[in-house]
Tab-separated table of C-alpha atoms and ligand atoms in Angstrom:
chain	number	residue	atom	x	y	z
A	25	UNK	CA	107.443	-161.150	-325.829
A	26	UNK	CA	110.058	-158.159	-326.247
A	27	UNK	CA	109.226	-155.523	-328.684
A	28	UNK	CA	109.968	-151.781	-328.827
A	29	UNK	CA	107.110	-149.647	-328.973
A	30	UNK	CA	107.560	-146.740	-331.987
A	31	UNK	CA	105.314	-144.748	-330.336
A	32	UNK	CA	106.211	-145.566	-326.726
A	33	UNK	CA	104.225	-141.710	-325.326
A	34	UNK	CA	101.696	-141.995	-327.532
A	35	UNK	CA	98.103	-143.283	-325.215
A	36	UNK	CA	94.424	-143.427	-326.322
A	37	UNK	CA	93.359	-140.201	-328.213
A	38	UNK	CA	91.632	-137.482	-325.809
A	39	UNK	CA	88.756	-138.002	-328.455
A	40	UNK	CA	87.916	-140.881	-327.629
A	41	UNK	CA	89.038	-140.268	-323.874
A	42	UNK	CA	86.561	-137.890	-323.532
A	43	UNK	CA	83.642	-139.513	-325.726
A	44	UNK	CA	84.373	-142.877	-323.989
A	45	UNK	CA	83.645	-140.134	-320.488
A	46	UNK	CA	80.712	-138.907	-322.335
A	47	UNK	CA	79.007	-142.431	-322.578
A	48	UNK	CA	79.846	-143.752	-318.997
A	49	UNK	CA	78.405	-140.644	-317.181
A	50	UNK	CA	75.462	-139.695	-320.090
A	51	UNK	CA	76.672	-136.536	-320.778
A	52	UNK	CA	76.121	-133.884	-323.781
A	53	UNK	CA	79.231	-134.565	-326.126
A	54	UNK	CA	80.567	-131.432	-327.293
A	55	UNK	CA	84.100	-133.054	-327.041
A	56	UNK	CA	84.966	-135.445	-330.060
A	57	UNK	CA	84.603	-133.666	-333.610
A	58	UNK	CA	81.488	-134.948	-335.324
A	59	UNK	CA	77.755	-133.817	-335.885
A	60	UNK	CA	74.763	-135.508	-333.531
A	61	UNK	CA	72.354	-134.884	-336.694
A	62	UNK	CA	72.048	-137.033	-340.096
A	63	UNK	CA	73.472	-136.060	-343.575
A	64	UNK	CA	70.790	-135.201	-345.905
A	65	UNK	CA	68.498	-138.186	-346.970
A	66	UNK	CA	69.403	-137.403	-350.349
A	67	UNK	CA	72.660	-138.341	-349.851
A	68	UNK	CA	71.936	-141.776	-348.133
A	69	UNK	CA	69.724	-142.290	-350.622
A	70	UNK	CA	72.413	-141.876	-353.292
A	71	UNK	CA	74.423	-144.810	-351.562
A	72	UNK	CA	71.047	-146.675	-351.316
A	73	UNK	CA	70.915	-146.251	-355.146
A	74	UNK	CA	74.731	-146.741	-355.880
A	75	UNK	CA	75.167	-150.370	-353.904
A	76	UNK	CA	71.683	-151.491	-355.514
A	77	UNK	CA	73.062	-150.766	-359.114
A	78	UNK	CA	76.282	-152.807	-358.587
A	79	UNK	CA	78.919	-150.615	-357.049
A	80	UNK	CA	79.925	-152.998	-354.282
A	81	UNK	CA	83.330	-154.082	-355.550
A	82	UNK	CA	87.014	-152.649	-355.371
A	83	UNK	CA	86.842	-148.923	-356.075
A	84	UNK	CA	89.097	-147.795	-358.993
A	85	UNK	CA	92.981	-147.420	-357.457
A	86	UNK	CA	92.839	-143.384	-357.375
A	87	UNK	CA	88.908	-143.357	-356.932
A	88	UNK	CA	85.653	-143.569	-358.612
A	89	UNK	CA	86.148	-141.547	-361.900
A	90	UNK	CA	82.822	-139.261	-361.488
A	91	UNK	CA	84.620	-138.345	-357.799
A	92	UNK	CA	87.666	-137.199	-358.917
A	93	UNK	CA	86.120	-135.461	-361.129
A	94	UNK	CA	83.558	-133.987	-359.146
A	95	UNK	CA	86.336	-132.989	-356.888
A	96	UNK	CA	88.331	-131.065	-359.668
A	97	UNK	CA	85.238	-129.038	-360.901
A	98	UNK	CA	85.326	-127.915	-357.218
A	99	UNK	CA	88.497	-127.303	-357.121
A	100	UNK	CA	87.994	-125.031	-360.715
A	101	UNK	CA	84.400	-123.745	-358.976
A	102	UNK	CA	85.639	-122.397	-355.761
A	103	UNK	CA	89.661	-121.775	-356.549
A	104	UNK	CA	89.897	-121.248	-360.124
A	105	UNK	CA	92.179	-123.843	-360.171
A	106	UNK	CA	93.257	-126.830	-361.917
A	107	UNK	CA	94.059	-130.362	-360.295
A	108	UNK	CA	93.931	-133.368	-363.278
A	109	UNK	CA	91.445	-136.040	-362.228
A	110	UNK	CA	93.432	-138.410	-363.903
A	111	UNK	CA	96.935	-138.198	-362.156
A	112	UNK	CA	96.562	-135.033	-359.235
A	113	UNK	CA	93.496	-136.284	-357.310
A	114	UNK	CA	93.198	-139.717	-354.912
A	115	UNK	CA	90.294	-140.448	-353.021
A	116	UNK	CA	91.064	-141.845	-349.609
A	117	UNK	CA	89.683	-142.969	-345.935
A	118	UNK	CA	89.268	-139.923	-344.770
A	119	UNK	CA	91.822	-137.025	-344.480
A	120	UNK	CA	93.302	-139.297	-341.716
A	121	UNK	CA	94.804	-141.559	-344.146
A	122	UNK	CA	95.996	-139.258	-346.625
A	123	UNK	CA	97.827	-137.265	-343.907
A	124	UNK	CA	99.214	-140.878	-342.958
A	125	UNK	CA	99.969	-141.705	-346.555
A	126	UNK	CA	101.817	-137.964	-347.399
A	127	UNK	CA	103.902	-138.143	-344.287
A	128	UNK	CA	104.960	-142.359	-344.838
A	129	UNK	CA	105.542	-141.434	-348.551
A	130	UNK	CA	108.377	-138.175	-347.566
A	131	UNK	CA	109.793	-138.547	-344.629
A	132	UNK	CA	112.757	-140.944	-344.102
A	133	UNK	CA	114.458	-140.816	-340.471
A	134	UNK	CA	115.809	-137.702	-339.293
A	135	UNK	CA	113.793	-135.608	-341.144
A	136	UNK	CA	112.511	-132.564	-339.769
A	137	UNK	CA	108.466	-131.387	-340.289
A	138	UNK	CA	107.431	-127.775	-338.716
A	139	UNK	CA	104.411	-128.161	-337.303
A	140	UNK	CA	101.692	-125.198	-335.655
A	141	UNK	CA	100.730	-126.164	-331.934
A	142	UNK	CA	97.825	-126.511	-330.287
A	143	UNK	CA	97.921	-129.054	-333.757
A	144	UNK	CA	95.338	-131.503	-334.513
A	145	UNK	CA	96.924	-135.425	-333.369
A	146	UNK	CA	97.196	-137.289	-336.259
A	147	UNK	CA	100.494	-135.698	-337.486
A	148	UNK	CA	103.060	-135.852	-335.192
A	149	UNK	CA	102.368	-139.901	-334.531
A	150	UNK	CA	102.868	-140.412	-338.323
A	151	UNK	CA	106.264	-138.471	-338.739
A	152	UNK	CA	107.658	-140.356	-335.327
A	153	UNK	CA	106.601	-143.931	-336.951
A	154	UNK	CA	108.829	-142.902	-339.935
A	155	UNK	CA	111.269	-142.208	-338.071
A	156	UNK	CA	111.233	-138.184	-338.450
A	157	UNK	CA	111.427	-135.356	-336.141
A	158	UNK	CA	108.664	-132.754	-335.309
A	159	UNK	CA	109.704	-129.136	-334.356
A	160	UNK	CA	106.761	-127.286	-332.920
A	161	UNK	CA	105.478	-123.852	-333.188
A	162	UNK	CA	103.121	-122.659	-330.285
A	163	UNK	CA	100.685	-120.362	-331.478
A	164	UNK	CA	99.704	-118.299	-328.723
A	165	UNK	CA	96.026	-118.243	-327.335
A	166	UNK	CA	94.309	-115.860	-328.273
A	167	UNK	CA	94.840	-114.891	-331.801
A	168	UNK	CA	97.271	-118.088	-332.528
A	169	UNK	CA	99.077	-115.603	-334.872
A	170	UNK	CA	102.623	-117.271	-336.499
A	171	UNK	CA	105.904	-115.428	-336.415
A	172	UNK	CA	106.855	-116.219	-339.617
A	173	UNK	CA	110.577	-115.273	-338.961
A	174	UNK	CA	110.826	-117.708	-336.125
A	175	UNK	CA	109.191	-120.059	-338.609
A	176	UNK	CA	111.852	-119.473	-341.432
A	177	UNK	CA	114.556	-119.324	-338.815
A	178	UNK	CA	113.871	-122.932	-338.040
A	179	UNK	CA	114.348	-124.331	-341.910
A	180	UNK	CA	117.234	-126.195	-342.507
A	181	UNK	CA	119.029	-128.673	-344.848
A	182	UNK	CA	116.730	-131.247	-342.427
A	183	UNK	CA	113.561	-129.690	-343.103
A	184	UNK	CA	111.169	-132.164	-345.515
A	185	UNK	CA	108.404	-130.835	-344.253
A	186	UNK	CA	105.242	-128.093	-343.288
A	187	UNK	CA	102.715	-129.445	-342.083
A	188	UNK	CA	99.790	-126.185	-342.076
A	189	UNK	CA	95.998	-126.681	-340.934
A	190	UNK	CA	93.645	-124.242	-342.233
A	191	UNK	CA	90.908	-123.676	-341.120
A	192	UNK	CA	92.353	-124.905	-337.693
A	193	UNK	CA	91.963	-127.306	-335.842
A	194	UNK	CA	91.398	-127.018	-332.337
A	195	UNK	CA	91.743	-123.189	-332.193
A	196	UNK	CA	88.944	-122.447	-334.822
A	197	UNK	CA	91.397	-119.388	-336.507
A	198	UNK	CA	92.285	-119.275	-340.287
A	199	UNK	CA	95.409	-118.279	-342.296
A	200	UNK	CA	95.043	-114.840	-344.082
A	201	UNK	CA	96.150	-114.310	-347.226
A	202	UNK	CA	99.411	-112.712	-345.553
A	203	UNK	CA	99.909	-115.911	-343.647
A	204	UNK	CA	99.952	-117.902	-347.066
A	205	UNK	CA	102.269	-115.493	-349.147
A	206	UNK	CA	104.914	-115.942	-346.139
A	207	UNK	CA	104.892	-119.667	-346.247
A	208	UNK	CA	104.809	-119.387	-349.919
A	209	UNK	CA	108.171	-116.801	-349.504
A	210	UNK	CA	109.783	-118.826	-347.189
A	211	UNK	CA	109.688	-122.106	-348.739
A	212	UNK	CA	110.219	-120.640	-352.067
A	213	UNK	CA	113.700	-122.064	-353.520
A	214	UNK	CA	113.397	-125.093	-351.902
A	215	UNK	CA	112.331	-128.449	-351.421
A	216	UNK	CA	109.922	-128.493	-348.546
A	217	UNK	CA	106.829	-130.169	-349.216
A	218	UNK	CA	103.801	-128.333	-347.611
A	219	UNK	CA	100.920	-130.833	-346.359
A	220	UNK	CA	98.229	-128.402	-345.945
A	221	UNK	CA	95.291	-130.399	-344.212
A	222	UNK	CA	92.206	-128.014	-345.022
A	223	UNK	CA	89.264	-130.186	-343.857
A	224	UNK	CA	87.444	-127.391	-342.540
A	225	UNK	CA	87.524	-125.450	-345.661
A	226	UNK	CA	83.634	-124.831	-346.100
A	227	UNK	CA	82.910	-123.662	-342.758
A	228	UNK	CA	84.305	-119.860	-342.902
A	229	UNK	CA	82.246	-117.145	-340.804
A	230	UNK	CA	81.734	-113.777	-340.615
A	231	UNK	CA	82.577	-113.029	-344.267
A	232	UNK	CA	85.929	-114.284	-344.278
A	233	UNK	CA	87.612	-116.504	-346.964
A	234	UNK	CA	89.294	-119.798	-346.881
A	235	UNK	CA	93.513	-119.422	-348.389
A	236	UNK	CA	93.840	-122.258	-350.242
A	237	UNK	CA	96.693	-123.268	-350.810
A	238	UNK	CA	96.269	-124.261	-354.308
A	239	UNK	CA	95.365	-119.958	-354.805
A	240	UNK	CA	98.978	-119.748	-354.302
A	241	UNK	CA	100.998	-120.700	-357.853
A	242	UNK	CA	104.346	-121.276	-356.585
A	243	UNK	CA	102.667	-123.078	-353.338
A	244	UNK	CA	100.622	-124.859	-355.270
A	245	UNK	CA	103.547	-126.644	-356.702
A	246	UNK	CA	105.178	-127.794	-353.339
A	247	UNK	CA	101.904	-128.685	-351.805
A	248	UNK	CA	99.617	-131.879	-350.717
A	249	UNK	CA	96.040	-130.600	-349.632
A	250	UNK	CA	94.021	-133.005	-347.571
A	251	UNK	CA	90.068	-133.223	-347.633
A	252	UNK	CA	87.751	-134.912	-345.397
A	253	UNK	CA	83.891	-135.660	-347.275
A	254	UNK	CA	82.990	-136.580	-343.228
A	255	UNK	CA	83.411	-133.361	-342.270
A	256	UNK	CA	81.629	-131.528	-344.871
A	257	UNK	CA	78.842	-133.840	-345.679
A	258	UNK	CA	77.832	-134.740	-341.675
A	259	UNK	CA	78.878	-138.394	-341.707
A	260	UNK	CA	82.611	-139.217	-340.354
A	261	UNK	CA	81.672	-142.535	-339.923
A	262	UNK	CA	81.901	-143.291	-343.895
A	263	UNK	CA	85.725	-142.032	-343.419
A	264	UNK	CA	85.992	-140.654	-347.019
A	265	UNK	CA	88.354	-137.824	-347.918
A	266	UNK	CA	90.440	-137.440	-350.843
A	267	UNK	CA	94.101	-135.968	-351.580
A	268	UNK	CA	95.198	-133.782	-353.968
A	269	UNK	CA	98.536	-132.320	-355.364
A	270	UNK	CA	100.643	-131.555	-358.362
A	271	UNK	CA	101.330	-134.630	-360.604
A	272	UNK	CA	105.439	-135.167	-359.569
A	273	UNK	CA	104.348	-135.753	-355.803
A	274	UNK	CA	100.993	-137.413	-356.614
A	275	UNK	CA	103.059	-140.188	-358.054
A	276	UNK	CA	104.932	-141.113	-355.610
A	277	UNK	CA	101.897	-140.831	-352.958
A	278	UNK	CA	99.912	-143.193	-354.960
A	279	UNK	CA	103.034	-146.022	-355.028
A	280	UNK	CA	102.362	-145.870	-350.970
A	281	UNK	CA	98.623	-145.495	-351.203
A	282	UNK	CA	98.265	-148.639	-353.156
A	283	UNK	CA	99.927	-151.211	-350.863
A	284	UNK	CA	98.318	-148.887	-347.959
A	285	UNK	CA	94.495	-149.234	-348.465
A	286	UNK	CA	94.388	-149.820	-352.250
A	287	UNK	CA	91.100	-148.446	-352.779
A	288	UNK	CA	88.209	-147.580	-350.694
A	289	UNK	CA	84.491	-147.608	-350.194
A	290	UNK	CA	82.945	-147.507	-353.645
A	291	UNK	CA	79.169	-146.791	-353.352
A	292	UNK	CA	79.570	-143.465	-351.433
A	293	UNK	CA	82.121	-142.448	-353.484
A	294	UNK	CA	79.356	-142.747	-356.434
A	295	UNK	CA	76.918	-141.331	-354.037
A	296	UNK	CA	78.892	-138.128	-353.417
A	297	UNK	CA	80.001	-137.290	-356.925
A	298	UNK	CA	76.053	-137.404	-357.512
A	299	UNK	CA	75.241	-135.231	-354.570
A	300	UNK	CA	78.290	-132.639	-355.387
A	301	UNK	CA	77.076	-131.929	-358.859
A	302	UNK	CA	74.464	-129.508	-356.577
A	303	UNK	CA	77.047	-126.695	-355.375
A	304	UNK	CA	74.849	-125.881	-352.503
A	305	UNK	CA	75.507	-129.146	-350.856
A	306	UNK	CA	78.486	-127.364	-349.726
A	307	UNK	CA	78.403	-123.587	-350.457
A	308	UNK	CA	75.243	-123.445	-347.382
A	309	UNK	CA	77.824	-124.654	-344.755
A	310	UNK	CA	79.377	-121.084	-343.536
A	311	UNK	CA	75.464	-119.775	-343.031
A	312	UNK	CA	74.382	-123.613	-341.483
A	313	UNK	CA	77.359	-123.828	-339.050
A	314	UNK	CA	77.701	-119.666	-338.311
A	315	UNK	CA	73.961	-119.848	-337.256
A	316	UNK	CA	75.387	-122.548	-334.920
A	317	UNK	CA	78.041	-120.971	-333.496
A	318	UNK	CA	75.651	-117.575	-333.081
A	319	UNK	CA	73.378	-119.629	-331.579
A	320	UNK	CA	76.123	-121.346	-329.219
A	321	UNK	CA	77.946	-118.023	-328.101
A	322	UNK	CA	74.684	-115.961	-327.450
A	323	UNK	CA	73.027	-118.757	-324.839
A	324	UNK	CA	76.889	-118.300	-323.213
A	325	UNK	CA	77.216	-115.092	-322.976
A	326	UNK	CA	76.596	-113.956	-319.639
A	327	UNK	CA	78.744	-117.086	-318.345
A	328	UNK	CA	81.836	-117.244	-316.693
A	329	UNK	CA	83.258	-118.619	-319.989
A	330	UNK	CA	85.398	-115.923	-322.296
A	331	UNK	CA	85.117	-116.061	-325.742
A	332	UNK	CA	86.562	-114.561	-329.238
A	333	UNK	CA	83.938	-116.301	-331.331
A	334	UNK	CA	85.701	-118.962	-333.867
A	335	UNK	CA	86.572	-117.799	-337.402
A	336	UNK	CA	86.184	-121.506	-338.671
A	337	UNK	CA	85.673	-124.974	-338.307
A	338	UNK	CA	82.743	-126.431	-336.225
A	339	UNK	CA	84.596	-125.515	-332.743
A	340	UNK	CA	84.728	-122.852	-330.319
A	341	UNK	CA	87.344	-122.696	-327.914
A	342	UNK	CA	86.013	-120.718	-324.540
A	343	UNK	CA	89.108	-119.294	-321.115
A	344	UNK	CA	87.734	-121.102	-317.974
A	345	UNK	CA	90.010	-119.270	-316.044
A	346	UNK	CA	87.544	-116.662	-314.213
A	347	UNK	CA	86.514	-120.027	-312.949
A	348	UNK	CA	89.209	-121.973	-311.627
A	349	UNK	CA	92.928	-122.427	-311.780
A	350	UNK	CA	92.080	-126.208	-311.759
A	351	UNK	CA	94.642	-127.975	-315.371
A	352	UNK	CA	92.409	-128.530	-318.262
A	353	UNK	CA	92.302	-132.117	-318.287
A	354	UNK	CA	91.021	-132.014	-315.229
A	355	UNK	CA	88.386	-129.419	-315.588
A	356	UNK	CA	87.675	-131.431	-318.977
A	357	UNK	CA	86.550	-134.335	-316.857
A	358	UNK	CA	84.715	-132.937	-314.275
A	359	UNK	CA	82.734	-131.002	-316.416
A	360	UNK	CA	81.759	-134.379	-317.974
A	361	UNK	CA	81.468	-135.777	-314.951
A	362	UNK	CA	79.717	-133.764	-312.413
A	363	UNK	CA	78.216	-131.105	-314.802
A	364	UNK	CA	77.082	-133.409	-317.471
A	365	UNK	CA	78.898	-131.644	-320.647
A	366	UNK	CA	81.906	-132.960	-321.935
A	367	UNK	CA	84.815	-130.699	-324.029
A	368	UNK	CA	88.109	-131.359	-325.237
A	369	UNK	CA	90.998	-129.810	-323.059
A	370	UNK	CA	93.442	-127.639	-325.640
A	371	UNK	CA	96.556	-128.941	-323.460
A	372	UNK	CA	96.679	-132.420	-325.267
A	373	UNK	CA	97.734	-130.407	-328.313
A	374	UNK	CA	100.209	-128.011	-327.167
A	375	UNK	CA	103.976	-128.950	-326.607
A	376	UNK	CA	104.924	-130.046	-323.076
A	377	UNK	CA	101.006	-129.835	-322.353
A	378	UNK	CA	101.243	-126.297	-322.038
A	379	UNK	CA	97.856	-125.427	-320.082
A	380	UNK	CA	96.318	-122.358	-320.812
A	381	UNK	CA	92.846	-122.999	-319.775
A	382	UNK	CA	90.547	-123.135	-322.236
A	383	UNK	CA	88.845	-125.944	-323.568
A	384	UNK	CA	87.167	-126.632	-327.118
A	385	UNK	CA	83.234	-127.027	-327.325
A	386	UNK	CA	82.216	-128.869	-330.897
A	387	UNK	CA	78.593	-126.814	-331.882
A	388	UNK	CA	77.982	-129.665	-335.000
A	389	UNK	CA	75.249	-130.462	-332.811
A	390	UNK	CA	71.252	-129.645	-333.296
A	391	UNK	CA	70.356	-126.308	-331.714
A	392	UNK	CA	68.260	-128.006	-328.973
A	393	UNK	CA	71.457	-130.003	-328.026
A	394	UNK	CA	73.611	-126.539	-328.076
A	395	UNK	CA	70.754	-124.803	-325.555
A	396	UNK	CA	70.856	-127.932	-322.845
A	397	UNK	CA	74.933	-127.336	-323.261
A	398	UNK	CA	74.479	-123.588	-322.969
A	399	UNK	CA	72.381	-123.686	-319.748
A	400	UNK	CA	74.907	-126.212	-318.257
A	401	UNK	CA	77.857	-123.588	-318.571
A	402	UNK	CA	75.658	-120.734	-317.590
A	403	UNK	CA	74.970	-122.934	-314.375
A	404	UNK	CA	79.269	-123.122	-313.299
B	527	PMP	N1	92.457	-133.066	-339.914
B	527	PMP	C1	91.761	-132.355	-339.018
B	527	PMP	C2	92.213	-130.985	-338.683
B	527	PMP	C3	90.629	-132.903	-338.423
B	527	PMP	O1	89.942	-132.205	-337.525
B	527	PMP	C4	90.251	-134.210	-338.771
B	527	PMP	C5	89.057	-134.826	-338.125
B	527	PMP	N2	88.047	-134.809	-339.031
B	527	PMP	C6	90.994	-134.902	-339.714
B	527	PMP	C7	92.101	-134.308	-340.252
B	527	PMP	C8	90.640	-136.297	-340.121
B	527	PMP	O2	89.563	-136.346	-340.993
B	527	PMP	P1	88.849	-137.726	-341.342
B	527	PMP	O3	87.829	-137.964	-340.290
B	527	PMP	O4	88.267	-137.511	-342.693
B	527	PMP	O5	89.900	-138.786	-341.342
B	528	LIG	N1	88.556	-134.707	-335.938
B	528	LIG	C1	87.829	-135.021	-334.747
B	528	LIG	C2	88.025	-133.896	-333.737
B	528	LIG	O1	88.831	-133.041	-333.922
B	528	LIG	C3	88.285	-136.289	-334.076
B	528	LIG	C4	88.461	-137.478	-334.902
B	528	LIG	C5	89.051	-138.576	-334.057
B	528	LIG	O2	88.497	-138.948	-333.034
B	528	LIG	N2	90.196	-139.048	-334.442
B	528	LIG	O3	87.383	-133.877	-332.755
C-alpha cells in the first residue's frame, strides 16, 4: 500500500525514547516529564466519590459545569481576570489536545507560526499536519533571552500564528513582564493569534511571578492559553487540561473540539472542581517543587555538571561539557545506560539539532529518588 506520510521526519518522541531506555536498563528516570509520587488521596478519593454517585457518562461538550467554573474563579483568584465559564473555557485531554485543537482550528496551509526553540514537541507536528509552516527562534543557552526585533522582523502577511511557552519547557526560564508587553506591542494591530501554552504556571521559584497572558488586556484578546490539571495535580496519566480564550476564538475552537474528542473524562473533572475549591491545592506548588529543585542542585554541586538553577517548571537543565565533547543524544543514553540515570538531551528541541550540551533532569521525583540521582552525577 502507497501512502504519503504528513509527517515523513517525525520518529518516536525522545520521551518515550528515553523512558522506554529507562525500563530496559532499570535506571532512575529523570528523563520523561511526570512525578514518581501519588496525587493527594484526597483527590483520588474525590474520583472514588464522583464515579460512585453516577458521573460515568459523556461529560458536558465544554466540560463539567463546577470545572469551568472552578477554573474561572482561578483565573479571577490568581489574575484578576475574567474568562466566562459558559462560552471562554473548554476542558480538554490534557494541554496536548488543546494545543492540537488551537493549531487544527487556525492554521490552513501555508501559514506561518513563530515558534521559541529548544520548544516543547507537540507544536511543530500539529502545524505541519495542517499543512502550515514553522519559523523558529533559537533561544540561546544560557539565559534563552528573545530578541524581540528579530521576532517582529519575521511577521508577515503569512504569519497566523505565536506559539509562546511560559514557564518553559525544556529550558526551565520564564517570560518577564518585558517579554509579554513586546509580544503584546508587536502583535498589536493585527491578526496573529497567540497560543500561549502555560502548563507550568504554578511552579515559579525564587520569588518570581508567572506573566500571564490573560494580565495583558490587549493580549488577552488575541490569545488561547493552554492548561494541563496533570501537571499541577501529580497525575498525567488522567490527561486532563482545559483551554481558555476570549469568546470570538473560543467558538470556533469548540466547532473542532467537538468532532475531535467531544467530551472527556467526567468523574475527575467533578473530582477536581471539588479539590480546587481549596486554593492551596495549587498555591503550595512553588515552595513543594523549589524545595525540590534546592534539594536537587545542592547534592550536585560539587559535580562536573554546571548549573543556573531553573526559574520554573519541574526541570533543570545542567552543561556536561567539562565532561565530554561526546553529542547529547549520545551522552543521554549512556548515562542511562552505563550510569543508571536517564535525562532528556536539549538537541531534540532545537532547530537542525543544534547540540549544545546540556541535558534536562525532571526533579518531580521524591527526594530519596533525587539523592540516588545526585550521587550518580557526582560519581561521572
Ligand atoms: N506543554 C508543555 C510545555 C508540556 O511540558 C506538556 C507536558 N505536560 C504539555 C504541553 C502537555 O500536557 P498534557 O500532559 O496535559 O497533555
Ligand atoms: N511533558 C512531558 C515532558 O516534557 C512529556 C509528555 C510526553 O511524553 N509527551 O517530559
Amino acid at each position: 500500500m502507497n501512502h504519503i506520510s504528513k509527517l515523513p521526519n517525525v520518529a518516536t518522541t525522545i520521551f518515550t525514547t528515553m523512558s522506554n531506555l529507562a525500563k530496559e536498563h532499570n535506571a532512575i528516570n529523570l528523563s520523561q516529564g511526570f512525578p514518581n509520587f501519588n496525587s493527594d488521596q484526597k483527590l483520588i478519593d474525590l474520583v472514588v466519590k464522583a464515579m460512585n454517585s453516577g458521573f460515568n457518562q459523556y461529560a458536558p461538550m465544554l466540560g463539567a459545569l463546577s470545572l469551568r467554573e472552578a477554573i474561572s474563579t482561578k483565573f479571577q483568584y490568581l489574575y484578576q481576570s475574567t474568562y466566562n465559564p459558559e462560552n471562554e473555557i473548554v476542558v480538554t485531554c490534557g494541554a496536548t489536545q488543546a494545543i492540537y485543537t488551537i493549531i487544527s482550528t487556525f492554521i490552513h496551509a501555508d501559514d506561518e507560526v513563530i515558534l521559541f526553540k529548544p520548544a516543547y514537541d507537540c507544536y511543530e507536528p500539529a502545524i505541519a499536519i495542517n499543512g502550515g509552516k514553522s519559523i523558529a527562534m533559537h533561544l540561546n543557552y544560557p539565559d534563552y533571552q528573545v530578541d524581540w526585533k528579530l521576532v517582529e522582523s519575521q511577521i508577515n502577511q503569512k504569519t497566523k500564528m505565536i506559539i509562546i511557552n511560559t514557564p518553559q519547557n525544556p529550558c526551565g526560564t520564564i517570560f518577564s513582564k518585558a517579554d509579554m508587553l513586546e509580544l503584546e506591542r508587536i502583535t498589536k494591530d493585527t491578526n496573529i493569534i497567540v497560543l500561549s501554552d502555560e502548563v507550568y504556571e504554578h511552579m515559579v521559584f525564587d520569588g518570581l511571578k508567572h506573566q500571564s497572558a490573560c494580565l495583558f488586556s490587549d493580549l488577552k484578546e488575541r490569545t488561547f492559553i493552554t492548561a494541563s490539571f496533570g501537571k499541577t495535580f501529580h497525575n498525567t496519566g488522567w490527561k486532563l487540561g482545559y483551554c481558555c480564550g476570549p469568546e470570538a476564538l473560543m467558538k470556533e475552537f469548540i466547532k473542532v473540539h467537538q468532532f475531535n474528542v467531544y467530551c472527556v473524562n467526567h468523574p475527575t473533572q467533578i473530582a477536581i472542581a471539588e479539590y480546587m475549591n481549596d486554593i492551596s491545592t495549587y498555591t503550595n506548588l512553588p515552595v513543594f517543587f523549589q524545595h525540590k529543585r534546592d534539594l536537587f542542585l545542592d547534592a550536585i554541586k560539587d559535580s562536573k555538571f554546571k548549573s543556573i538553577p531553573s526559574q520554573a517548571t519541574y526541570f533543570q537543565v545542567l552543561d556536561y561539557s567539562d565532561i565530554t565533547n561526546e553529542n547529547d543524544v549520545d551522552f543521554a543514553k549512556k548515562l542511562t545506560i552505563e550510569n543508571g540515570l536517564a535525562a532528556i538531551p536539549l538537541s531534540v528541541f532545537n532547530e537542525d539539532n543544534l547540540d549544545e550540551k546540556v541535558l534536562r533532569f525532571c526533579f518531580a521525583k521524591t527526594d530519596d529518588t533525587l539523592l540516588k540521582a545526585a550521587k550518580i552525577l557526582n560519581s561521572i
